[in-house]
Structure formats: C-alpha cells, structure tokens
Coordinates of C-alpha atoms and ligand atoms in Angstrom, one line a residue:
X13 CA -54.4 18.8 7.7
X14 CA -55.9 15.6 9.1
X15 CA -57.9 13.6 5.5
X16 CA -59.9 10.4 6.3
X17 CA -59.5 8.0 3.4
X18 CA -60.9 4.7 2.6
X19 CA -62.2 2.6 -0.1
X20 CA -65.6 0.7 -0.7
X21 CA -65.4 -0.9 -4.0
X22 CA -68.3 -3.2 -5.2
X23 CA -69.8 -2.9 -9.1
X24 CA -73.3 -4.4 -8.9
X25 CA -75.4 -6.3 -11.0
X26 CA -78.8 -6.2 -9.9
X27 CA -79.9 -9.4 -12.0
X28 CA -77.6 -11.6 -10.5
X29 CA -78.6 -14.2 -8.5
X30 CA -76.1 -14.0 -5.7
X31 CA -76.4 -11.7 -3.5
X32 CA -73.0 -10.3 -1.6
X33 CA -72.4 -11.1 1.8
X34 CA -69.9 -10.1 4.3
X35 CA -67.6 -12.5 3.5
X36 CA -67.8 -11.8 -0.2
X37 CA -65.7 -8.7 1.1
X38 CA -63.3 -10.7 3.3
X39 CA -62.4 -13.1 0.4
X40 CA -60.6 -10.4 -1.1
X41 CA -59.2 -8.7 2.3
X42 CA -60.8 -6.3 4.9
X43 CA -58.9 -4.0 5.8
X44 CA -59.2 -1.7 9.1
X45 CA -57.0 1.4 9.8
X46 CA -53.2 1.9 9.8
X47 CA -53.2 -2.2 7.6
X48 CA -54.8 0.0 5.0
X49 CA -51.7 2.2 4.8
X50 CA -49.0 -0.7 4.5
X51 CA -51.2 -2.9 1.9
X52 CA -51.9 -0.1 -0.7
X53 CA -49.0 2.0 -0.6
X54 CA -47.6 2.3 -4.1
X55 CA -51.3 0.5 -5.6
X56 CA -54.5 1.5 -6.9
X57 CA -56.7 4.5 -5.8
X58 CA -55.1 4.1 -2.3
X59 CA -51.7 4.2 -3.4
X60 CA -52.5 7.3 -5.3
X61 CA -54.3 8.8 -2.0
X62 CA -51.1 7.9 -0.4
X63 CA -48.6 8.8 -2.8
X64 CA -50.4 12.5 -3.1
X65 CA -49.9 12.5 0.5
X66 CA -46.4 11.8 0.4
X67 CA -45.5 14.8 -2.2
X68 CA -47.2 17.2 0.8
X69 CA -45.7 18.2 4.0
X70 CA -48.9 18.9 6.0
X71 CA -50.9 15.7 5.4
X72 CA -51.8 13.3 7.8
X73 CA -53.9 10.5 6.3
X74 CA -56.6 8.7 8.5
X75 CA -57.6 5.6 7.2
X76 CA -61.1 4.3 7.7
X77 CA -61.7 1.2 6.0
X78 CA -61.0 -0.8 2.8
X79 CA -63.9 -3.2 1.2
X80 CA -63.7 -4.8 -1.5
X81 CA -65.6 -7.0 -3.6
X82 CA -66.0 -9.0 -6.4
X83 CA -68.6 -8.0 -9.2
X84 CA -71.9 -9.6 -7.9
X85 CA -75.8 -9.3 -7.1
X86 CA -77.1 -6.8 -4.5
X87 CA -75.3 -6.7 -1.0
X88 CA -77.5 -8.2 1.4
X89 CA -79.0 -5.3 4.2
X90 CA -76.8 -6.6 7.2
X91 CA -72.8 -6.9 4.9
X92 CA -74.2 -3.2 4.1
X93 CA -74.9 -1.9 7.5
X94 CA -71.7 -4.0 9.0
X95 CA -69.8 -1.6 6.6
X96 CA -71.8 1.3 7.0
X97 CA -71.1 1.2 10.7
X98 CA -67.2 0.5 10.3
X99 CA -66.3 3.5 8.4
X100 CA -69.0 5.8 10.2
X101 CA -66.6 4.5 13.5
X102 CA -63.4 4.8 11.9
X103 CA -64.6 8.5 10.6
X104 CA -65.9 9.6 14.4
X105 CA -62.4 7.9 16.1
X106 CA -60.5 10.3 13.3
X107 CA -62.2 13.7 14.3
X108 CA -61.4 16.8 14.0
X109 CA -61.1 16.0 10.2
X110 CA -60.3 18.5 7.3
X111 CA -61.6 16.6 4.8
X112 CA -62.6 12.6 3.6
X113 CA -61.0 11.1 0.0
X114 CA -62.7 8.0 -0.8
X115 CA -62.3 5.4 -3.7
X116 CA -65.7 4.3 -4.1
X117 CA -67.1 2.5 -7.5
X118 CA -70.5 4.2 -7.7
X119 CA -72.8 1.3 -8.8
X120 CA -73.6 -0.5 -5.3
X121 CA -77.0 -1.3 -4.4
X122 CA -77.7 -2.4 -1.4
X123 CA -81.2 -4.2 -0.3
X124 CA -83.3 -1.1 0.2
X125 CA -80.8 1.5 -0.7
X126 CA -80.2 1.6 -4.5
X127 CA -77.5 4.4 -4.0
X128 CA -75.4 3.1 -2.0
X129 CA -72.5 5.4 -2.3
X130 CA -74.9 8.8 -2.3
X131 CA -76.2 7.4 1.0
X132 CA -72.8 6.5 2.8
X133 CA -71.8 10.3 1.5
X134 CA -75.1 11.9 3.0
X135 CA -75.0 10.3 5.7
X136 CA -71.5 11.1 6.7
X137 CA -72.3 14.7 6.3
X138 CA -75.9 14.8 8.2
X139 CA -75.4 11.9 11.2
X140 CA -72.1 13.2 12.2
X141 CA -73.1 16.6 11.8
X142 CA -69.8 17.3 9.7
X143 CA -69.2 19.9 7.6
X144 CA -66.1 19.3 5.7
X145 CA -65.4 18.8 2.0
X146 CA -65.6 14.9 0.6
X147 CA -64.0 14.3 -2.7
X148 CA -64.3 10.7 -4.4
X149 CA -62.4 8.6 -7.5
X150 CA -65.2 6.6 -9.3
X151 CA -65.2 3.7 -11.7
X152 CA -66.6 4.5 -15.0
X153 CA -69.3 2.5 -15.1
X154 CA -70.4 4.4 -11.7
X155 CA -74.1 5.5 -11.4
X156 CA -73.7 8.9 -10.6
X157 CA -76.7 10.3 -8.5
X158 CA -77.6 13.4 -7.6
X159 CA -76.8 12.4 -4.1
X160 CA -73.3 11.3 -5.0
X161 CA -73.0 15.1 -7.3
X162 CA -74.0 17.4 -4.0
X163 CA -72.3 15.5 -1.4
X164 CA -68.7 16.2 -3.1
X165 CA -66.2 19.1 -3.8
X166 CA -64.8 16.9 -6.9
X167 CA -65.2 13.8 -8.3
X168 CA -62.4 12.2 -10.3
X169 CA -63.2 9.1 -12.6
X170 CA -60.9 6.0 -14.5
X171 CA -60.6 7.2 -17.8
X172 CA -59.9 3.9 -19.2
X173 CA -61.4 0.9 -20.0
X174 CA -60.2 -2.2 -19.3
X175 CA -59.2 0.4 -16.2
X176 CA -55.2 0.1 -15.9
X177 CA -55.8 4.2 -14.4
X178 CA -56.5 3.3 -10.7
X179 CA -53.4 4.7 -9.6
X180 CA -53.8 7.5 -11.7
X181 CA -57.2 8.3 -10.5
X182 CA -56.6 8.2 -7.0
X183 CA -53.4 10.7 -7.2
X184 CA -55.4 12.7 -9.2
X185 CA -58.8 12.9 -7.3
X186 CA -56.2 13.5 -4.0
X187 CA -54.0 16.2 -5.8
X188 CA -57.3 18.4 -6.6
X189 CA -58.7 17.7 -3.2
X190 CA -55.6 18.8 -0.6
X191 CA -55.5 22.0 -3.2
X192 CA -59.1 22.7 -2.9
X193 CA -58.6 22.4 0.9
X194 CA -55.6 24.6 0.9
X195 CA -58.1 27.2 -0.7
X196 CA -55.4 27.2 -3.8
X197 CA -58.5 26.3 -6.1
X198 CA -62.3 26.2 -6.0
X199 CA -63.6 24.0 -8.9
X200 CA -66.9 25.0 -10.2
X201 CA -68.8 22.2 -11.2
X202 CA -71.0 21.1 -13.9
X203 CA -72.8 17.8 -14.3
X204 CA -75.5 16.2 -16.9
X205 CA -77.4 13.2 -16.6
X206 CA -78.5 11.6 -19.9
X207 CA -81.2 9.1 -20.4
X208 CA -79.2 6.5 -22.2
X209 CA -77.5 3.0 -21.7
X210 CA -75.6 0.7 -23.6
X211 CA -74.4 -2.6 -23.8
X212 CA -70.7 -3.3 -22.2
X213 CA -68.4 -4.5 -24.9
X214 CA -67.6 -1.7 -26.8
X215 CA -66.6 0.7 -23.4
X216 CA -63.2 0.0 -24.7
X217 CA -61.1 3.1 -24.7
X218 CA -58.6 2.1 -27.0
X219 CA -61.1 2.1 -30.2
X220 CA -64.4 3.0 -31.3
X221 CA -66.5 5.2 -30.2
X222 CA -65.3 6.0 -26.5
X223 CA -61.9 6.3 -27.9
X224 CA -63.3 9.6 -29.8
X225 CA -65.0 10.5 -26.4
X226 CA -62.3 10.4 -24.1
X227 CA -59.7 11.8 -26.9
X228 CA -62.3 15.0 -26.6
X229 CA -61.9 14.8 -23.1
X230 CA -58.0 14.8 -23.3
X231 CA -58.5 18.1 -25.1
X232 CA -60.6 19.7 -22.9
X233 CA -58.1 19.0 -20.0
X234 CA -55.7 20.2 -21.8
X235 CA -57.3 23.9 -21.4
X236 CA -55.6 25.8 -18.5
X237 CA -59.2 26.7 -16.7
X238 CA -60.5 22.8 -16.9
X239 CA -59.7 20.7 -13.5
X240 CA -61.2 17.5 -14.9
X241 CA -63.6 16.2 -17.2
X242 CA -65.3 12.6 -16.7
X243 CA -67.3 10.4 -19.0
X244 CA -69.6 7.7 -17.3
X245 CA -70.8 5.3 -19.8
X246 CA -72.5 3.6 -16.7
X247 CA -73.0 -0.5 -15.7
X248 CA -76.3 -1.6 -17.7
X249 CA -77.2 -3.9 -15.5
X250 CA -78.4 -1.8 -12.8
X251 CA -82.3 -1.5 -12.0
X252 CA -82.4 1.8 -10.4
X253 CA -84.2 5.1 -10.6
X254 CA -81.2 7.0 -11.6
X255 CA -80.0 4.9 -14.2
X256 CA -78.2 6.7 -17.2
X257 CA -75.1 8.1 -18.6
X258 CA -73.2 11.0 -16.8
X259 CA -70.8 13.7 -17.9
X260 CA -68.9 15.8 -14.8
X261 CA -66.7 18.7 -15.4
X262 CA -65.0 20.6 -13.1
X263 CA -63.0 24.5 -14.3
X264 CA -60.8 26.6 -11.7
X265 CA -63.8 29.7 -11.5
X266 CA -66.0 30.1 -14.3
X267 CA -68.8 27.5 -14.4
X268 CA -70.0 28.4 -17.6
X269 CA -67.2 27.3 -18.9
X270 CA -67.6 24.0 -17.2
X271 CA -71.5 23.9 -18.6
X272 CA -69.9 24.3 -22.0
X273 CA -67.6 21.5 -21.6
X274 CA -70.0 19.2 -20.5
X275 CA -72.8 19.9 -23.4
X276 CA -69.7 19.4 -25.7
X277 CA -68.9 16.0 -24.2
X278 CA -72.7 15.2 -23.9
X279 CA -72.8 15.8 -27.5
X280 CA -70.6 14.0 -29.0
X281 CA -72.0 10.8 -26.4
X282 CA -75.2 11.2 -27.3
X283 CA -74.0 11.0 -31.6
X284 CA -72.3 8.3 -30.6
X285 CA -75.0 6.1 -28.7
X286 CA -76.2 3.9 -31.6
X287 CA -72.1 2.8 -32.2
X288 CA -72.3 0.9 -28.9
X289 CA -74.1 -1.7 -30.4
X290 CA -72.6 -4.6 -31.9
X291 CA -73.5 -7.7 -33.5
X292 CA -72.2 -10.8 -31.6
X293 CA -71.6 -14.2 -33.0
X294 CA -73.4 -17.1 -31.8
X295 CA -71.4 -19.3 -29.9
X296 CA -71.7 -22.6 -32.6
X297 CA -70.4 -20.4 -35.3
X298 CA -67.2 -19.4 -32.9
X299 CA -66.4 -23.2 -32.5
X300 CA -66.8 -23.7 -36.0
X301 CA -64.4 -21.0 -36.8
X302 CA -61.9 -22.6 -34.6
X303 CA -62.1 -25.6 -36.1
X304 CA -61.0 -24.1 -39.2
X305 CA -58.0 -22.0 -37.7
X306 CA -55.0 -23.8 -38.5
X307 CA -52.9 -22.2 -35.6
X308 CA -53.3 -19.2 -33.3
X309 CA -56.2 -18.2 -30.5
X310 CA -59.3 -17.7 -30.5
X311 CA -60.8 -16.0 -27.3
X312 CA -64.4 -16.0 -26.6
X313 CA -65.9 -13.5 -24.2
X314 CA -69.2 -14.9 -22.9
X315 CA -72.2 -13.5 -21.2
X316 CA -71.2 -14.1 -18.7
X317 CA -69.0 -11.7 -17.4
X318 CA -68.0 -12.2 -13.5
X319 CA -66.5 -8.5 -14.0
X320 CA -69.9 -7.7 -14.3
X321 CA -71.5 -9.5 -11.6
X322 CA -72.5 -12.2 -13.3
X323 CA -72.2 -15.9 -11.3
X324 CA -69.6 -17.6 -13.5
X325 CA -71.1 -20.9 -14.3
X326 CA -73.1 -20.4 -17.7
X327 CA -72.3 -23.4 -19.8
X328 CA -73.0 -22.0 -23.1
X329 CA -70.0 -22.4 -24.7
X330 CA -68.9 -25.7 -23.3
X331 CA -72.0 -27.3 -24.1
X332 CA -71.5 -25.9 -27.7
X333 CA -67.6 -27.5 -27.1
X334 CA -68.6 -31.1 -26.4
X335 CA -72.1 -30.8 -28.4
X336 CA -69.9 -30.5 -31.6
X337 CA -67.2 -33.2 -30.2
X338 CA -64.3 -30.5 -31.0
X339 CA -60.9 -32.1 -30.7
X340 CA -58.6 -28.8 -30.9
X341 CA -57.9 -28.0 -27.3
X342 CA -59.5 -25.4 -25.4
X343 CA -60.2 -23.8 -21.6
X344 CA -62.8 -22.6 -20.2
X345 CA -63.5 -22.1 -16.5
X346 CA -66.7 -22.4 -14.4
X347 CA -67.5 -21.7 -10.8
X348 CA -69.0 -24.8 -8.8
X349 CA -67.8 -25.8 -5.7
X350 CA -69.6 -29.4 -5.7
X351 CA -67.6 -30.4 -8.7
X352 CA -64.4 -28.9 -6.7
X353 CA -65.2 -31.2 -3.8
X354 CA -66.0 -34.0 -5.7
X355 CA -62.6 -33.7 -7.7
X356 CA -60.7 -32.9 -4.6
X357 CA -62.0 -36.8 -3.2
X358 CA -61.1 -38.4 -6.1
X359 CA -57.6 -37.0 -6.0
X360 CA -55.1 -35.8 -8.8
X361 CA -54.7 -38.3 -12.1
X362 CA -58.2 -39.7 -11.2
X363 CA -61.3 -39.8 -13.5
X364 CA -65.0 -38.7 -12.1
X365 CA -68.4 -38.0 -13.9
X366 CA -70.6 -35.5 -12.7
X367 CA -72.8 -32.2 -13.7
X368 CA -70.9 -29.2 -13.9
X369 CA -72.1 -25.5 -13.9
X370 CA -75.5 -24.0 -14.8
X371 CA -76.8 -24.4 -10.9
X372 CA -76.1 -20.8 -9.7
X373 CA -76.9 -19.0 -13.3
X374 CA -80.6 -21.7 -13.6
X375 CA -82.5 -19.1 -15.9
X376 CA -79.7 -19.3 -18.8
X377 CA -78.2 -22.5 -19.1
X378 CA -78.2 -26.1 -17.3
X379 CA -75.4 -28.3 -15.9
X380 CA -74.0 -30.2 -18.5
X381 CA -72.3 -33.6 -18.3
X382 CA -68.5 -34.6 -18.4
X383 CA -66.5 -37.2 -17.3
X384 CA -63.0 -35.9 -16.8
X385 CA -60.0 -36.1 -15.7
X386 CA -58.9 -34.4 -12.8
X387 CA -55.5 -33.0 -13.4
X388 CA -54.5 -30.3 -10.8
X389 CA -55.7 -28.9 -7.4
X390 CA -54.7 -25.9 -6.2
X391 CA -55.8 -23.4 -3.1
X392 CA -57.4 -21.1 -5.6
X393 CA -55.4 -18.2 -4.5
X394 CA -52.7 -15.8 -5.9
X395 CA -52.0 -11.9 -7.0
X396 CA -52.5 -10.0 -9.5
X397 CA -49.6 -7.6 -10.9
X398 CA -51.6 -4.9 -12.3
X399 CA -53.5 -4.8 -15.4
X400 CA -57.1 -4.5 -15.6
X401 CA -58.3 -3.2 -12.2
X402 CA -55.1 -3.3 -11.1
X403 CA -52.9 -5.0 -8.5
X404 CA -55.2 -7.6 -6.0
X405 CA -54.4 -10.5 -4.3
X406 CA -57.0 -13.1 -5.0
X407 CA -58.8 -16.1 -3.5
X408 CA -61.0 -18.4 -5.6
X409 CA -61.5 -21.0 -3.1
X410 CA -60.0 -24.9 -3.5
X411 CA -60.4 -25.0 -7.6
X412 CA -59.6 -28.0 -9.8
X413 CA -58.5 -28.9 -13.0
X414 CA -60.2 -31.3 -15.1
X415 CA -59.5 -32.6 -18.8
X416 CA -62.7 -33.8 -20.6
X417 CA -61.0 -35.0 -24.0
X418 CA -59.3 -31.6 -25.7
X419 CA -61.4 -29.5 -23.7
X420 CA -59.8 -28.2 -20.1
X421 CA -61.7 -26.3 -17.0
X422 CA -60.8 -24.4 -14.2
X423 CA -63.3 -25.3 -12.0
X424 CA -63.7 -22.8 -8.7
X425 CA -65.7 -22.8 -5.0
X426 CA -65.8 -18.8 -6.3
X427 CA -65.9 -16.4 -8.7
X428 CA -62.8 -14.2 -9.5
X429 CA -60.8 -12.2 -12.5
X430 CA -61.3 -14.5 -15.5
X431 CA -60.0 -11.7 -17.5
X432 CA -57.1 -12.4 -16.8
X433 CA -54.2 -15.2 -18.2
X434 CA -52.7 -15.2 -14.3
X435 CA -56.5 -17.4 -13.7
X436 CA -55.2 -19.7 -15.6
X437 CA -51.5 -19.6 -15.1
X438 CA -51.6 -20.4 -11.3
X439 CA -53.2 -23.6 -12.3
X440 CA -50.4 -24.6 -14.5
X441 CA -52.4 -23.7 -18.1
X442 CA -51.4 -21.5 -20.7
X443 CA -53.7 -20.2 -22.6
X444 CA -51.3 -19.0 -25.4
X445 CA -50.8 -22.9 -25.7
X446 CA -55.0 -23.7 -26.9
X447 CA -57.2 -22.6 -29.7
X448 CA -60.1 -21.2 -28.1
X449 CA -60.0 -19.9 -24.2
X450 CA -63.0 -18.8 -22.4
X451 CA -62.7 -15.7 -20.7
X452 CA -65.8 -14.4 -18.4
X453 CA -65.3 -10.2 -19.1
X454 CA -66.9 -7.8 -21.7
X455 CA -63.3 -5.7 -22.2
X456 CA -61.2 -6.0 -19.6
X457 CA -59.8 -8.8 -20.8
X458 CA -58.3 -6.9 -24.1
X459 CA -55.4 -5.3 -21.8
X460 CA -54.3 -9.4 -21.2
X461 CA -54.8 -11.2 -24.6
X462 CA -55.7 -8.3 -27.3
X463 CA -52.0 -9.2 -28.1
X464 CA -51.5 -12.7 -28.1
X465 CA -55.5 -13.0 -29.6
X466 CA -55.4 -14.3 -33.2
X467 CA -59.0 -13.7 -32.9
X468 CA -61.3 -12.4 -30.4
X469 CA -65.3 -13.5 -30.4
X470 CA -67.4 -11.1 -28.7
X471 CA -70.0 -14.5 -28.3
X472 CA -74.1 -14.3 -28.3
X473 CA -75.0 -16.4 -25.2
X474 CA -77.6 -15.6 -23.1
X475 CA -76.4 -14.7 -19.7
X476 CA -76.4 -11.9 -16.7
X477 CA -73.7 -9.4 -18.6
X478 CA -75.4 -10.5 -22.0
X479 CA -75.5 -7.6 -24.5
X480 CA -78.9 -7.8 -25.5
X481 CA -80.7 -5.4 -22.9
X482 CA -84.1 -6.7 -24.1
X483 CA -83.6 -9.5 -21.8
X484 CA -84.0 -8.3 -18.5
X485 CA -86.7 -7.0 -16.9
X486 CA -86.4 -3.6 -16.0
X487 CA -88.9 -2.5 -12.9
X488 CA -87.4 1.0 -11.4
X489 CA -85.2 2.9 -14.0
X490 CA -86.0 6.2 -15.4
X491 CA -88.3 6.5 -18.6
X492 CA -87.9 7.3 -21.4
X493 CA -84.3 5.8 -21.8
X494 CA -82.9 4.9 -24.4
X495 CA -82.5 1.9 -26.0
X496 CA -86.0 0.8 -24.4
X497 CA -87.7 4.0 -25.7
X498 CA -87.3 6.5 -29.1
X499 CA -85.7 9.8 -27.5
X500 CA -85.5 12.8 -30.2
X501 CA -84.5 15.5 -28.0
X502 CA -82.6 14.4 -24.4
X503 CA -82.6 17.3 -23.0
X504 CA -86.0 18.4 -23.6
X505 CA -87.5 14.7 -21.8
X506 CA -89.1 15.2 -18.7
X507 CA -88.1 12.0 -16.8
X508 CA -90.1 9.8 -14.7
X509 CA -88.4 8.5 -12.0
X510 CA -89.3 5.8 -10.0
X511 CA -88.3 5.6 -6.4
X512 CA -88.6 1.6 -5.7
X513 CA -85.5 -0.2 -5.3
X514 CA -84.9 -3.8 -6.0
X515 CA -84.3 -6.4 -3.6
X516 CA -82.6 -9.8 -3.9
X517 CA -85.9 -12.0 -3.8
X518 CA -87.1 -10.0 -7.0
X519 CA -83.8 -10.3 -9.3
X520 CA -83.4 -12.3 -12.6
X521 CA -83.9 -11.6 -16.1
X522 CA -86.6 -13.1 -18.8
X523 CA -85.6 -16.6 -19.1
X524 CA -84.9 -17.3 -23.0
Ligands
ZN11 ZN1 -65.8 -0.5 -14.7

C-alpha cells in the first residue's frame, strides 16, 4: 500500500505580534521528500509513522513535506500558500495513493484561513479529487474543527502535557490507520465540542485536574471495543469561530459506545473547568521570596511563554530583578537581535550599555536599561534530545551572553525552547548553579526542572500567554464560552458562531 505522510506543525497565538513567515519554517529545517525519511527515522510523530511502517511488509511511505515552526502569531497568506502548494505537489507526484498520515498541530491560522489544518485536509480531498482515507496525530492544544472531524478516518492526539508522547502518537495514529486500510477495523467515531477554555498552566498531566481526565481516559482504552480516546484542552489564545474544548473517541463497531465514552469524558472536563484556574504570584513577591531562600532554585514561568507564541522579550521579571537591586544570581533570557549585534561589536569580556527587550512585545512591557558585561557569543544553534516536544535541532540566531551585576541573560536574534536547561547549557550556564531562572513556558518546562526546582513560581506578568483571559480582546470565537460568559447547561447552548477570521494588522491584546 503506497501512504503519503508528512508533517505541518505550527501552534498559533493569534495575539502575537509577529507574524510567521517562510523562514520562520526554515529556521527549524524544511524538509522535502525522501530527507524526510532519513531525519525523522526513530523521532517524533514521523519516526512513529516510520517505525509503524517498518513492523509492516506492504507499506511504502511517500513523504510530502515537513514544516515546522516555532510557536508564534498568524502565518502570513504567501509562507501559507508556499506550503500549501508544496505538499499539494508532493501529494499529486505520489499518486495512486492508498491513504495520507499526517502530524499536524491543529491550531494554525493563517491570514484568511483560521483553520488551517481543516482546509489543507479539504482541500486535499476536493482539488485533487481524491478519495482515500486521511488519518492525523494532533497536539493537545489542537483546535479541532468540524472540518478537521469529517475529513479523517482517525485522529490520534498527545496525551501528555509537557508532550514527551510524540513518538507514541505517531506509531499509534499510523498502527490504527494501515489497519483501517487493510479493512481489519472500521472505527466508529464520536466527537463533542464544548464551549469552554482555560488558562495554560495547569494542562499538566502529571497532577491536577487533567491528571484525573486523562487517567479516565487510560481506562476507557483499556476496554477491548475502544480504539482511542482524546482530550483537547485546546490553546487559549486563539481568536477563532471554533474555539473550545474537544473530546474524540473512536470504538471498533458500535458508536454508541463511542457516544458514551465521550459524554463520560466530557463530563468529568466540564466538573473540572473551574480547577484550571490558579492564582499566580506577582512577580515582586517571587524575587522577594528568593531573596529569602537560603539555597536551592527558584524557577519563574512568565507570560510570556515562546511555547505559546508569545515574542520572548517581556521584561517583567528583569525589571522587577534590577528594580529591587537583587544580588543572588539569576538568568533570564530575552529575544533582541539589536542587543545581539551590539554585543557581538563589542566583543567577548567587553562592557556596553544599551535597552534591552520590550520592542517586539510594546503593549506589555518597555526596554529596560543595563550596562553589562558581555561574557559569551555563540551561533545560537544546537539539538534537543527529547523531552518536551521532543528531539529538534534548533537555531536561535547569533545570541550573547551578558552579566549585569548577579543577574545573567541569554540574549537571542530569535525565539526558541526556553523550556528547556539545554537553552541555557549551550551557552555555558547552568541553571542548577542560580537562585531564580527565567524560563518562557506555561508546563513544558516541568519535564526539565520539576526535579532540580526547589520552588517553582507560576508568575502574574502581563504578557501574550498570560493567564488572565480577560486581557485580550476576543473579536470571532463562539458565544457563550465559558470563562467570558455563565454556561449552566453546555449542551443545551445554542452557539453563535462567528465566521470572521483575524488577520495580522488587527492582533494584540488590551494594553494593561
Ligand atoms: Zn501543546
């Protein structure tokens, strides 16, 4: 059987202010054809396409294209249609085709098209006329549309969060699909929408209240009729008409049984809405509490969450840092690639002065000034050995280190996995070795310091991941949703749905 795969992989967050271009996508590797085969084999959702492949004896895989990018604002209408028209290629030079497997994330938005993956998936089907099943692995924070639900046999999604299942996923989604094309099963499907959204920081698998959803969801897939079951807690930051929790379950025949599952699961979400709310600290009281902590770390996560899409150069918490003169050391990083340039002219073991961060995020913060010392340069680039979203080989642009008294920052041309200890590493910091490090990411970064973290500070800055929803202005989703609006019986609502889409000129959230 001939199965076209490929991967287009970009979480948005409509609020940013940077949009994603082309070479948003090349910074982290496009990849064309039989490449796609060499560079993902044994990784991620490809590697579990592959590796699916490898246990058969009658699969040939087809690879279209891989795109991936960083977290950011909406992808500009040409990067989209550049893509658009690479795998539509790939797909026609790959006919006959049994079937397409694609890793997509399930939150892009594209200038004009604010369901980016349900289009791609519609379009494959009417353009080229083909008639052939399409499964898809999905992030959890995927959108899932109604475009997305009838355009696919089976939809598979991470069940973790930070997401160290990529491999998983993709074996998984590829399993079900070459036996739903060898006729040995036929899921029946079942799918809710739910008019919720919540905050990020407490999608953490591992505890509270998605722990007790997705340990439900390990017992229903424990049943012998149940295929898969898949909980979508959705990205917030999304200003689309079909924003909102999803639930997916798929049995081997009976789709009652699948419609049972899901109001089970939908259930026990719903219950649990309220429970994703948190109370943060404000980011003086963090540094305060450092101050007091003999030994040991304290990590802040920010608003400002480049896993999210935000830009990566709030200065919240370093103003707070040098406003209150702390003299315990700490790291922090920032993108701004004026800062890098100006470091890399003064050279290593030189001093410079200058305004750092706050020019791409100008609605939540403001550059702040340091005179520092610049310490290390490096090419910005290196891998990534798993973890959180798995292995990736990343590029940062030039980036500098400079040393403002105590406090020490990573400075980057761009954005990339501050989640991460390897960020900091390549550079020649340890963050076990300071009292308070920065890290830009809601949960994700758990997987890499939850065990080294004496505490961890889930901090109240304002920001383009920030928790507080009431801060961004909301033109296009689907009313009533809750938090916005009181909801007493979901499935009773009758939902008004917009059909506008955001573009880039009209992003941004209330300034505070
Ligand atoms: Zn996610």
């Amino acid at each position: 059987m001939r199965i076209a795969i490929g991967q287009i992989w970009q979480e948005q967050n409509t609020f940013s202010p940077m949009t994603t271009r082309l070479s948003d996508f090349e910074q982290n590797g496009l990849y064309f054809g039989e490449a796609i085969l060499k560079q993902f084999s044994g990784s991620n959702e490809l590697g579990g396409f592959i590796r699916a492949a490898e246990d058969e004896d009658d699969i040939k895989l087809l690879p279209t294209i891989r795109a991936f990018a960083w977290p950011k604002g909406i992808v500009k209408k040409k990067t989209y249609e550049k893509i658009k028209e690479e795998f539509m290629n790939h797909i026609k030079k790959s006919l006959p085709l049994d079937g397409i497997l694609l890793s997509l994330h399930g939150s892009m938005v594209a200038e004009g098209v604010c369901d980016v993956e349900g289009e791609l998936l519609e379009t494959v089907r009417k353009d080229l006329s083909l008639d052939i099943p399409i499964a898809i692995s999905l992030d959890l924070h995927a959108n899932v549309t109604e475009k997305i639900v009838d355009n696919t046999v089976f939809i598979e999604a991470y069940h973790t969060c930070p997401h160290v299942d990529l491999f998983r996923t993709g074996y998984k989604t590829a399993k079900v699909f070459f036996s739903v094309l060898k006729k040995d099963i036929d899921p029946a499907p079942a799918y809710v929408k739910m008019p919720v959204i919540t905050p990020v920081r407490l999608h953490n698998t591992n505890q509270g209240p998605l722990k007790k959803i997705f340990k439900l969801i390990e017992k229903i897939e424990r049943k012998n009729d149940v295929i898969s079951a898949s909980f979508f807690p959705v990205q917030p930051w999304l200003d689309v008409p079909e924003l909102g929790w999803s639930v997916a379950v798929y049995t081997r025949s009976d789709g009652a049984h699948a419609r049972e599952y899901v109001e089970e699961i939908s259930h026990l979400a719903w219950k649990s809405k309220d429970k994703f709310f948190t109370e943060e600290t404000p980011p003086e009281r963090a540094i305060e509490e450092a101050r007091k902590m003999k030994r040991g770390l304290m990590v802040i996560s920010d608003s400002d969450s480049t896993t999210s899409g935000a830009p990566g150069d709030n200065t919240c918490i370093l103003n707070e840092l040098i406003t209150r003169k702390v003299n315990y050391p700490a790291l922090l990083s920032l993108v701004d690639p004026e800062v890098v340039e100006k470091a890399i002219r003064a050279g290593a073991g030189n001093k410079i002065t200058c305004e750092i961060g706050g020019k791409l995020d100008t609605m939540h913060c403001y550059p702040v000034k340091v005179t520092a010392k610049v310490k290390t340069i490096t090419d910005g680039k290196f891998n990534l050995d798993g973890g959180h979203i798995g292995k990736l080989s990343i590029d940062m642009g030039k980036t500098v280190v400079l040393e403002a008294g105590s406090i020490s920052i990573l400075v980057s041309a761009r954005s990339g996995p501050v989640y991460e200890q390897t960020v900091y590493k390549h550079a020649g910091l340890d963050p076990e070795q300071f009292r308070v490090v920065v890290v830009k990411s809601p949960v994700g970064f758990r997987k890499a310091y939850e065990t080294v973290a004496k505490k961890i500070v889930l901090a109240d800055c304002p920001g383009f991941s920030s928790s507080n929803l009431d801060l961004f202005t909301y033109n296009n989703i689907p009313r009533p949703l809750y938090p916005f609006d009181k909801v007493d019986n979901w499935k009773k609502i009758k939902t008004e749905r917009r059909s506008n889409c955001p573009n880039s000129t009209k992003t941004g959230s209330k300034s505070t």
